[in-house]
Tab-separated table of N, CA and C in Angstrom:
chain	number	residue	atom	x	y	z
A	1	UNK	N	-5.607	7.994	7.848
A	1	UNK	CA	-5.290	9.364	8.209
A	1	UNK	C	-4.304	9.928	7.182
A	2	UNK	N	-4.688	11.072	6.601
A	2	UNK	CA	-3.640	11.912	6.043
A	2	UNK	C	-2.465	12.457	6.564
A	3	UNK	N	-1.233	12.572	6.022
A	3	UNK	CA	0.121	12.999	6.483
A	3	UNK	C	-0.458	14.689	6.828
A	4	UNK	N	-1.295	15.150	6.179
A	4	UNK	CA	-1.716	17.064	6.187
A	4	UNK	C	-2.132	16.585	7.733
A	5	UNK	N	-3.205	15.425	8.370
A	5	UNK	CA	-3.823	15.693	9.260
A	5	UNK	C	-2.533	16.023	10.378
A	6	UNK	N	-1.180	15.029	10.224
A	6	UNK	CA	-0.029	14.653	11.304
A	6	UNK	C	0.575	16.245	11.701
A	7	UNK	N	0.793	16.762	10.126
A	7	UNK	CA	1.322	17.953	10.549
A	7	UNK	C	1.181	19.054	11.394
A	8	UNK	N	-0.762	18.718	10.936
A	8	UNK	CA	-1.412	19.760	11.843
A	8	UNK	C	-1.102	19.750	13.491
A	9	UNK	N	-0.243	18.857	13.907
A	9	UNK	CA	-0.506	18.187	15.261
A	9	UNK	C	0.738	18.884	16.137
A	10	UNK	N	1.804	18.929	14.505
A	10	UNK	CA	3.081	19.116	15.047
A	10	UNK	C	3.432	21.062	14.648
A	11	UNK	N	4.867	21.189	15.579
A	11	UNK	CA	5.295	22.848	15.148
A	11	UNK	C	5.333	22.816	13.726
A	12	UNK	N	4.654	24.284	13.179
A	12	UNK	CA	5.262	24.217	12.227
A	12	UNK	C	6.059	25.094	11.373
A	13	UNK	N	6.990	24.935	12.218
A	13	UNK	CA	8.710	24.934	12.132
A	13	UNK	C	9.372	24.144	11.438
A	14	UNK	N	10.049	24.362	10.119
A	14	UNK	CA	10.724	23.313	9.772
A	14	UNK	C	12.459	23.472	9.526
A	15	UNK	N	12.922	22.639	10.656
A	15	UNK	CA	14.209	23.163	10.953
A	15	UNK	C	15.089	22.714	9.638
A	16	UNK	N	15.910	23.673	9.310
A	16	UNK	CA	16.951	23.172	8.655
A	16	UNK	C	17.977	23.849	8.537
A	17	UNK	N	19.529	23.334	8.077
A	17	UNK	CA	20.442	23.867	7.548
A	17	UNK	C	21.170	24.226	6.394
A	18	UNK	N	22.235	24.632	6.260
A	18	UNK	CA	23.292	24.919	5.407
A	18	UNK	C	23.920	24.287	4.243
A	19	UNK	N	24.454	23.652	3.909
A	19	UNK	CA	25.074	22.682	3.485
A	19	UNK	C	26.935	23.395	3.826
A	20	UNK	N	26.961	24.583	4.105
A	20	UNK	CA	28.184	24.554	4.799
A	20	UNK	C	28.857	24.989	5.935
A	21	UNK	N	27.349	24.625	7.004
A	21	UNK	CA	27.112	24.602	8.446
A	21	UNK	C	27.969	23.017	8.919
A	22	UNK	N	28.645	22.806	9.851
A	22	UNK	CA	29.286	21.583	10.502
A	22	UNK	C	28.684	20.684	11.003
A	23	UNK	N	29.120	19.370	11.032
A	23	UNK	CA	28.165	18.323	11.400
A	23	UNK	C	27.957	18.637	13.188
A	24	UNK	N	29.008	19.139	13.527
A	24	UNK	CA	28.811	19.721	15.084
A	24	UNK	C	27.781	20.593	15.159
A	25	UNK	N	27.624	21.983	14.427
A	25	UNK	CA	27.076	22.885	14.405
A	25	UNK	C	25.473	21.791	14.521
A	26	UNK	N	25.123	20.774	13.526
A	26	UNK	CA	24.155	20.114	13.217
A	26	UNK	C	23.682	18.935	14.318
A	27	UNK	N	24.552	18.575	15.481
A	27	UNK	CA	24.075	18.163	16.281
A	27	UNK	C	23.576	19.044	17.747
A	28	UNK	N	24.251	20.193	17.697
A	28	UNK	CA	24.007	21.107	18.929
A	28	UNK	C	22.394	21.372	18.253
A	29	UNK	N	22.205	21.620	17.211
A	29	UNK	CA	20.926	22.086	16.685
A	29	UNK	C	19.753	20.921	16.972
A	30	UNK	N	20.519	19.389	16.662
A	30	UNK	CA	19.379	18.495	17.926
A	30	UNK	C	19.594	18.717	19.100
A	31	UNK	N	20.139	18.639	19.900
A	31	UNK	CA	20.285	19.084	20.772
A	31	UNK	C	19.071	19.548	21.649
A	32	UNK	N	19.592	20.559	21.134
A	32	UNK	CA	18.820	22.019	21.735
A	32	UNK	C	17.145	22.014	21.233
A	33	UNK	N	16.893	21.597	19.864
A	33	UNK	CA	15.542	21.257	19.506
A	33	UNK	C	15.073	20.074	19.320
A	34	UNK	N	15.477	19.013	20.718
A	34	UNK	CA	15.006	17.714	20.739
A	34	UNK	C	14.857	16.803	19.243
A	35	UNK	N	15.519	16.967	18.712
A	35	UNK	CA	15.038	16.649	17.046
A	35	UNK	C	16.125	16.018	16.512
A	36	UNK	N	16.136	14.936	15.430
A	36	UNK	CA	17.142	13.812	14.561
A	36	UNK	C	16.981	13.794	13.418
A	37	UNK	N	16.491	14.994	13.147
A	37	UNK	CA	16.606	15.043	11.530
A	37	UNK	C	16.508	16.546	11.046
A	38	UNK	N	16.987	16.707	10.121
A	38	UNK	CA	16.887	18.243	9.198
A	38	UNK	C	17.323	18.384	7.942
A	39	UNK	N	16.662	19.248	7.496
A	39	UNK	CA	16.829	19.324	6.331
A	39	UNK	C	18.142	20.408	5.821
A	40	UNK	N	18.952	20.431	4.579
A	40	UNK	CA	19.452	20.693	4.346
A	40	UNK	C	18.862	21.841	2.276
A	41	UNK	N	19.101	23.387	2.926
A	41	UNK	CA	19.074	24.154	2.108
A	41	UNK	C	19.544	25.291	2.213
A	42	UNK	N	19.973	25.811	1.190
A	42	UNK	CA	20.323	27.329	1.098
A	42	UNK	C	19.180	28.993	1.150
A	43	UNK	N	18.404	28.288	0.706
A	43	UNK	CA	16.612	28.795	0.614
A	43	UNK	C	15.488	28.316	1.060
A	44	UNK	N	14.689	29.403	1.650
A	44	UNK	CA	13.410	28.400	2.069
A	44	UNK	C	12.846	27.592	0.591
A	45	UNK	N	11.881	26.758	1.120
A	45	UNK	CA	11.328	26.026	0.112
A	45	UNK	C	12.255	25.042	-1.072
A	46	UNK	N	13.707	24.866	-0.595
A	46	UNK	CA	14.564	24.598	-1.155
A	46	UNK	C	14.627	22.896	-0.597
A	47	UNK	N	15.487	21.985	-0.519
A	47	UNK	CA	15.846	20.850	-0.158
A	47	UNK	C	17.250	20.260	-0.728
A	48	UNK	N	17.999	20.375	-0.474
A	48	UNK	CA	19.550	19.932	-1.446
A	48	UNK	C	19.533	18.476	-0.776
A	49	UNK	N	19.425	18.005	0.508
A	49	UNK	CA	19.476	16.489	0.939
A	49	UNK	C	18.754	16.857	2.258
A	50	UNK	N	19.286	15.868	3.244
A	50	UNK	CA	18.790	15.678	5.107
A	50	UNK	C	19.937	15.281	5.491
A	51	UNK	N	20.173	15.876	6.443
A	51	UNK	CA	21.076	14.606	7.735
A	51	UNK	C	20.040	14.296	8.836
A	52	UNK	N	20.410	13.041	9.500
A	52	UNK	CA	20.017	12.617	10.372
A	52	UNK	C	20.808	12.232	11.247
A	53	UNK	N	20.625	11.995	12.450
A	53	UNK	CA	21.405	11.262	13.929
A	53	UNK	C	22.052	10.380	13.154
A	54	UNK	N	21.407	9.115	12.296
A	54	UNK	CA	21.942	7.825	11.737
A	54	UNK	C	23.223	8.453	10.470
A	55	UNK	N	22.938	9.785	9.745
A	55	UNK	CA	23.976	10.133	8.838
A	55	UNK	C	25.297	10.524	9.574
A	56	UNK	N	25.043	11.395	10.864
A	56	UNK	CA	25.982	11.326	11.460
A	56	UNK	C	26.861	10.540	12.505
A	57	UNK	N	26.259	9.101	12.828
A	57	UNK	CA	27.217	7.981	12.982
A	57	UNK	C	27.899	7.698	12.290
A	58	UNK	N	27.306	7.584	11.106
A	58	UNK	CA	28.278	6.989	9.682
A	58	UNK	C	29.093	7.960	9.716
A	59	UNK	N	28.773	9.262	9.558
A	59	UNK	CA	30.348	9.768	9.350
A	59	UNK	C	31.437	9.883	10.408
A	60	UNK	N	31.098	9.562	11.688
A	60	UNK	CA	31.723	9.082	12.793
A	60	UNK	C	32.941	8.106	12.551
A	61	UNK	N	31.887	7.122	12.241
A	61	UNK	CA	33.011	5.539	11.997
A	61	UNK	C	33.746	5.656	10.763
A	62	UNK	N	33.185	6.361	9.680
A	62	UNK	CA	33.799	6.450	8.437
A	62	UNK	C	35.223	7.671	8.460
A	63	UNK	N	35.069	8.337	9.344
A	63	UNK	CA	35.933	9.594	9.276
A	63	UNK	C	36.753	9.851	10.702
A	64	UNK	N	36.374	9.507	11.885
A	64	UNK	CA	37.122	9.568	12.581
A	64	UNK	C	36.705	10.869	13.908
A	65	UNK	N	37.921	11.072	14.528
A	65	UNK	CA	37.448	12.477	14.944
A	65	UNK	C	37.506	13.427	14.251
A	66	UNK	N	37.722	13.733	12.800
A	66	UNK	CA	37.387	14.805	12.171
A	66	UNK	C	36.109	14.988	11.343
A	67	UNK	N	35.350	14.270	12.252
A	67	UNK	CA	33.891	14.109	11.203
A	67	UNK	C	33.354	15.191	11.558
A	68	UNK	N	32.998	15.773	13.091
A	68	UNK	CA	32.747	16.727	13.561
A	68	UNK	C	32.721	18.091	12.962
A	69	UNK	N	34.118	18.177	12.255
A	69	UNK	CA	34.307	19.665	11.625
A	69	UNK	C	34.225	19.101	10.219
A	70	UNK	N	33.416	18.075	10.029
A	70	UNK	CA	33.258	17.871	8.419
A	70	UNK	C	31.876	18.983	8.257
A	71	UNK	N	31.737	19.240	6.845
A	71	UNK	CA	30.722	20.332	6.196
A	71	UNK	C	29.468	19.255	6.335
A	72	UNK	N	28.425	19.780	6.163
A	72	UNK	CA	27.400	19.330	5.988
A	72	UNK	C	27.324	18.824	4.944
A	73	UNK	N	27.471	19.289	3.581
A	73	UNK	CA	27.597	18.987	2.397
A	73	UNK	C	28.281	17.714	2.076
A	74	UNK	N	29.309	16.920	2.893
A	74	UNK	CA	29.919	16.089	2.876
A	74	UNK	C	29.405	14.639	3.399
A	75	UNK	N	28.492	14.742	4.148
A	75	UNK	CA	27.675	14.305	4.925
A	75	UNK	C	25.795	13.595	4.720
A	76	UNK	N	25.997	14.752	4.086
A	76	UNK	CA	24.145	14.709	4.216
A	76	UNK	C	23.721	13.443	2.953
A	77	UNK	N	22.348	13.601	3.203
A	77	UNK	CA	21.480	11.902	2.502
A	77	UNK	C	20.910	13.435	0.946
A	78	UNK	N	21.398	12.514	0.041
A	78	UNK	CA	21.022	12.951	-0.939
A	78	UNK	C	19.449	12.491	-1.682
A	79	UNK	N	19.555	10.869	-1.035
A	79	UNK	CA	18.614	10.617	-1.765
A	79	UNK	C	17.365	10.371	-0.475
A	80	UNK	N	16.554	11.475	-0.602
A	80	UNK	CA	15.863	11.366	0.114
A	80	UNK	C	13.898	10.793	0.537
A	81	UNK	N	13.760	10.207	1.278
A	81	UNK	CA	12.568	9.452	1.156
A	81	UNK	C	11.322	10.498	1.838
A	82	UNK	N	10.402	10.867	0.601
A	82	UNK	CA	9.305	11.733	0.840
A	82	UNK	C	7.841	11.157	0.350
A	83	UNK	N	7.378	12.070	0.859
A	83	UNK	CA	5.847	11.639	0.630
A	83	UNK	C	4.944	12.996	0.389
A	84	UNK	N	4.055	12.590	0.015
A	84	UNK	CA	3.025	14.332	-0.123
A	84	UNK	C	1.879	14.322	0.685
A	85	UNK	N	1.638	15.811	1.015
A	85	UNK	CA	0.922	15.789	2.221
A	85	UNK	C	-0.612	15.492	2.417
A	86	UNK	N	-1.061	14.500	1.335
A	86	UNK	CA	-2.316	13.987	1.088
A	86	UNK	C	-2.151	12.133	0.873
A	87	UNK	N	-0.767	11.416	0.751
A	87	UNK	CA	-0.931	10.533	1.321
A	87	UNK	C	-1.051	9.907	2.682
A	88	UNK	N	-1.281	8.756	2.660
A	88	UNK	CA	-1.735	8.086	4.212
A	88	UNK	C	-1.000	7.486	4.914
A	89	UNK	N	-1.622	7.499	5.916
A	89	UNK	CA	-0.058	7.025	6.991
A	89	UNK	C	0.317	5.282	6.778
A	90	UNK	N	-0.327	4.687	6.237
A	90	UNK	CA	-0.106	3.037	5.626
A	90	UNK	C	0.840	3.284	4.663
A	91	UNK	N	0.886	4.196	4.147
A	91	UNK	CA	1.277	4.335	2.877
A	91	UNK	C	2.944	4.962	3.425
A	92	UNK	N	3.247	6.148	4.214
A	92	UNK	CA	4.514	6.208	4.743
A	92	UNK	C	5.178	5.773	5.432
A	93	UNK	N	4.129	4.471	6.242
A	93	UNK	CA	4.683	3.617	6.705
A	93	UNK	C	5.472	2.644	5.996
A	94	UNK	N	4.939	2.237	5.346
A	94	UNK	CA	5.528	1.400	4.226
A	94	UNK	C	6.954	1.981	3.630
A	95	UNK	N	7.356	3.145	3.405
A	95	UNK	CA	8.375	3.921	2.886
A	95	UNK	C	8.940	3.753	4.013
A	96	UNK	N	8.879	4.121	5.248
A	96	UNK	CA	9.649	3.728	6.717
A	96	UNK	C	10.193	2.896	6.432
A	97	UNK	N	9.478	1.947	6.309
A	97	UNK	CA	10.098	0.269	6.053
A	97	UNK	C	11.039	0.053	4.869
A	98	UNK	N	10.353	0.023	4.203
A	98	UNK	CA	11.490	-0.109	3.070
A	98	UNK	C	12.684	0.762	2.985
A	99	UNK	N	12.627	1.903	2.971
A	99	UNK	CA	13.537	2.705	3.006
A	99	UNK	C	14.607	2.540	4.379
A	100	UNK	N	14.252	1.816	4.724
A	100	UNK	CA	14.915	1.765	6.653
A	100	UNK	C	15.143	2.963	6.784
A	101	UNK	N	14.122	3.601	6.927
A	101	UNK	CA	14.485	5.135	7.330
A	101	UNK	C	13.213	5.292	8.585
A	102	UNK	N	13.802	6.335	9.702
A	102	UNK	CA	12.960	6.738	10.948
A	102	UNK	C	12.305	8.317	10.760
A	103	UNK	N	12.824	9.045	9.056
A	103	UNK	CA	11.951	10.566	9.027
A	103	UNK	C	11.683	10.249	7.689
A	104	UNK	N	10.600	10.444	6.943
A	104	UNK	CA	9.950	10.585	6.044
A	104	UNK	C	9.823	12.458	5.861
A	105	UNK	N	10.475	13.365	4.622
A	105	UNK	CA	10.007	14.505	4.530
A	105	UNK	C	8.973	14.563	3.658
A	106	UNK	N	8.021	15.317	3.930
A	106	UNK	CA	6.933	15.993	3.623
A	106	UNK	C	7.056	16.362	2.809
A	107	UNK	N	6.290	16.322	1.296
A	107	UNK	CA	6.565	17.719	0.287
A	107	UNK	C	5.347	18.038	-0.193
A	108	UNK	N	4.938	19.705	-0.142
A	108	UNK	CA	3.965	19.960	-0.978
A	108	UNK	C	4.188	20.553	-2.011
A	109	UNK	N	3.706	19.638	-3.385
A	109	UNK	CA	4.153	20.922	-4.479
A	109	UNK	C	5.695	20.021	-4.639
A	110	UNK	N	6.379	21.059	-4.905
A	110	UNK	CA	8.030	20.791	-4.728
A	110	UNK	C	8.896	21.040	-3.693
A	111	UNK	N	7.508	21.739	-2.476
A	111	UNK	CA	8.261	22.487	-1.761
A	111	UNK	C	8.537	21.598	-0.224
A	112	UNK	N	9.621	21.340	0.715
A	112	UNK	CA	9.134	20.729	1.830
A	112	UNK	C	8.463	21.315	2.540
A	113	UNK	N	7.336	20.282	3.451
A	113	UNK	CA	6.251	20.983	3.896
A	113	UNK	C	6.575	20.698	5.776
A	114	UNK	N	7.391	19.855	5.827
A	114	UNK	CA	7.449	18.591	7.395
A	114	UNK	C	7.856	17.738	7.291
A	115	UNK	N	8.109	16.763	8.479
A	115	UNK	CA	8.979	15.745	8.195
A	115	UNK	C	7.945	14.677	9.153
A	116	UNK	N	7.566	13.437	8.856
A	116	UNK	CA	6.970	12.225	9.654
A	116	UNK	C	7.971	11.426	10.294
A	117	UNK	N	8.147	11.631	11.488
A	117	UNK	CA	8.974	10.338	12.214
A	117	UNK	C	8.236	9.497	12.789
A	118	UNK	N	9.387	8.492	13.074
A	118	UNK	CA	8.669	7.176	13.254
A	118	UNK	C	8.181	7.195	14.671
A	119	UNK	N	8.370	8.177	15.654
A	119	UNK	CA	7.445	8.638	16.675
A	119	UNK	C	5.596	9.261	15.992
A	120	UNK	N	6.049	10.033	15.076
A	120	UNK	CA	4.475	10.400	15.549
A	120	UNK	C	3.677	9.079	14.768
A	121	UNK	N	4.103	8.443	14.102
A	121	UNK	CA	3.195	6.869	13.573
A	121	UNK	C	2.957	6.375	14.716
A	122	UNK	N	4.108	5.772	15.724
A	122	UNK	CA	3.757	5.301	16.841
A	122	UNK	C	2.582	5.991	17.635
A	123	UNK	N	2.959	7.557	17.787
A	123	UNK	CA	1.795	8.151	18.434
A	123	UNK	C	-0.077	8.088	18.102
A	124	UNK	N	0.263	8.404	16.313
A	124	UNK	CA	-1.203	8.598	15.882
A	124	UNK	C	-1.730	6.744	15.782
A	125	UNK	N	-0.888	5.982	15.559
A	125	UNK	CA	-1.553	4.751	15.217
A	125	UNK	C	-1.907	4.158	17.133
A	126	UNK	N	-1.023	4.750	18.066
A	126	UNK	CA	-1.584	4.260	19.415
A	126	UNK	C	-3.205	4.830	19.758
A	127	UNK	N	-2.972	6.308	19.337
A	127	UNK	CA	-4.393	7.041	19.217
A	127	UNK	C	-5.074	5.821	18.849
A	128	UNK	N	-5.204	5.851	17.887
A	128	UNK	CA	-6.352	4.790	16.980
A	128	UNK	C	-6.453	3.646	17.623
A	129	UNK	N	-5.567	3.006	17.913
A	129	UNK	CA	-5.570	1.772	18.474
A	129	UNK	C	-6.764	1.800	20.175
A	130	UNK	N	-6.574	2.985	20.195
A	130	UNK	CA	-7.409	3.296	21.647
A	130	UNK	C	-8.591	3.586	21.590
A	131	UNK	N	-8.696	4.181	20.384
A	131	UNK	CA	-10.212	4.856	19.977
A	131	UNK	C	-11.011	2.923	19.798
A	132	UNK	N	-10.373	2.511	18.760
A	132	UNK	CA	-11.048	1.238	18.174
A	132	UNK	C	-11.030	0.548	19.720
A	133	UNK	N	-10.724	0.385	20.368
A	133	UNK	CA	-10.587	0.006	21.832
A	133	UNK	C	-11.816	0.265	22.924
A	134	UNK	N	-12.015	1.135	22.859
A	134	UNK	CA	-12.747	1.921	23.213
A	134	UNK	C	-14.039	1.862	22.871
A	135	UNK	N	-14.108	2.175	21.688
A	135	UNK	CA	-15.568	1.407	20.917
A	135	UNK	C	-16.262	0.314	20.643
A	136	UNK	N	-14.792	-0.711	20.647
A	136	UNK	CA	-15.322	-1.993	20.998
A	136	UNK	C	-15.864	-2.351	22.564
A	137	UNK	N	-15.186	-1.624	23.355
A	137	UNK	CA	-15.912	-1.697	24.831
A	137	UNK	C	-17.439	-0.989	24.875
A	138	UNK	N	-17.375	-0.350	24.360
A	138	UNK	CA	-18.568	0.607	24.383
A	138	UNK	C	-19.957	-0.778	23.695
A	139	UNK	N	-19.652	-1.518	22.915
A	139	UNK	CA	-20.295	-2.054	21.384
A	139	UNK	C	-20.731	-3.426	22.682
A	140	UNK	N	-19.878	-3.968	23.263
A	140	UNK	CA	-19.863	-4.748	23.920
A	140	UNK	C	-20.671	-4.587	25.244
A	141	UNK	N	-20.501	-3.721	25.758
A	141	UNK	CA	-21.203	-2.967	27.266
A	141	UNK	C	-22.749	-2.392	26.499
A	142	UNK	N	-22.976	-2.418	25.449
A	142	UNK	CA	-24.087	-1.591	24.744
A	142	UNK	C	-24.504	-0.358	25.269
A	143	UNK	N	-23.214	0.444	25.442
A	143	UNK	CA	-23.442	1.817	25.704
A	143	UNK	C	-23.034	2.290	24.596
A	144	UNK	N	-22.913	1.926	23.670
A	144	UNK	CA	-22.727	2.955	21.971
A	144	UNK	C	-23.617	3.426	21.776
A	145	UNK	N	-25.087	2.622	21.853
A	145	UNK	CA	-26.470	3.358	21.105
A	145	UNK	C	-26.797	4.182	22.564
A	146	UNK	N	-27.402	5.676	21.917
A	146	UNK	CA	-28.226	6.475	22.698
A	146	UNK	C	-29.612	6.348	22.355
C-alpha cells in the first residue's frame, strides 16, 4: 500500500505551529485535536522541525517546570524522519523502527503533505491482515470461485 493511499483515509488537515508558539500552547493543541505530533512552520508548505508528545517529555525532565513556557523553537526535532507520498508502508515502517519514532511526515515535492503514525500502520496492516483472513476462509470453504 502506498503512504498517498493512508492519507486519503485521514483529515486533510495538517496541523501545525509556530516556532514561537509555547510548548503549553502545543499541548492544549493535542489536546483538543486528539493528536501527538505537529509540525512546526512559519508558512504553509514550510517545515522548520516537529514536536511530539515524546519531544515534550524531554523537555520536561531536561528543564523543569519551566519547560512549559519554553518556545517551541527550543524544543522541537530538527531532524526529522519523512517519507514521500508514493512510498510503501514496509518501507515507513522500517523508518518507524529505526528511527524509534511513532510519526513519520509526509512530503510531497518539498512540501509536507501528512504525517503516518504508528496507529494508522496498526490500523491499515490489521485491515489486511483480515482481508488475507478472510480469503483464506473463503479458499478453504470453496466459496471464492463463482
Amino acid at each position: 500500500m502506498h503512504i498517498c493511499q493512508i492519507l486519503k483515509t485521514k483529515s486533510p488537515n495538517l496541523i501545525s505551529v509556530t516556532p514561537d508558539q509555547t510548548m503549553e500552547e502545543v499541548l492544549r493543541l493535542f489536546r483538543a485535536n486528539n493528536i501527538g505530533f505537529v509540525v512546526v512552520s512559519r508558512s504553509p508548505g514550510e517545515c522548520l522541525g516537529t514536536v511530539s508528545e515524546r519531544d515534550c517529555c524531554y523537555a520536561v525532565a531536561e528543564y523543569g517546570t519551566g519547560a512549559p513556557t519554553m518556545r517551541v523553537a527550543d524544543i522541537m526535532n530538527r531532524n526529522v524522519a519523512t517519507c514521500s507520498t508514493e512510498d510503501l508502508l514496509p518501507y515507513v515502517m522500517a523508518i518507524m523502527t529505526n528511527w524509534r519514532t511513532r510519526h513519520v511526515l509526509v512530503m510531497d515535492g518539498g512540501a509536507p503533505a501528512g504525517v503516518v503514525s504508528i496507529g494508522d500502520v496498526v490500523k491499515h496492516r490489521l485491515e489486511e491482515a483480515l482481508r488475507n483472513e478472510q480469503a483464506l476462509h473463503d479458499y478453504i470453504a470453496g466459496t471464492a470461485y463463482h
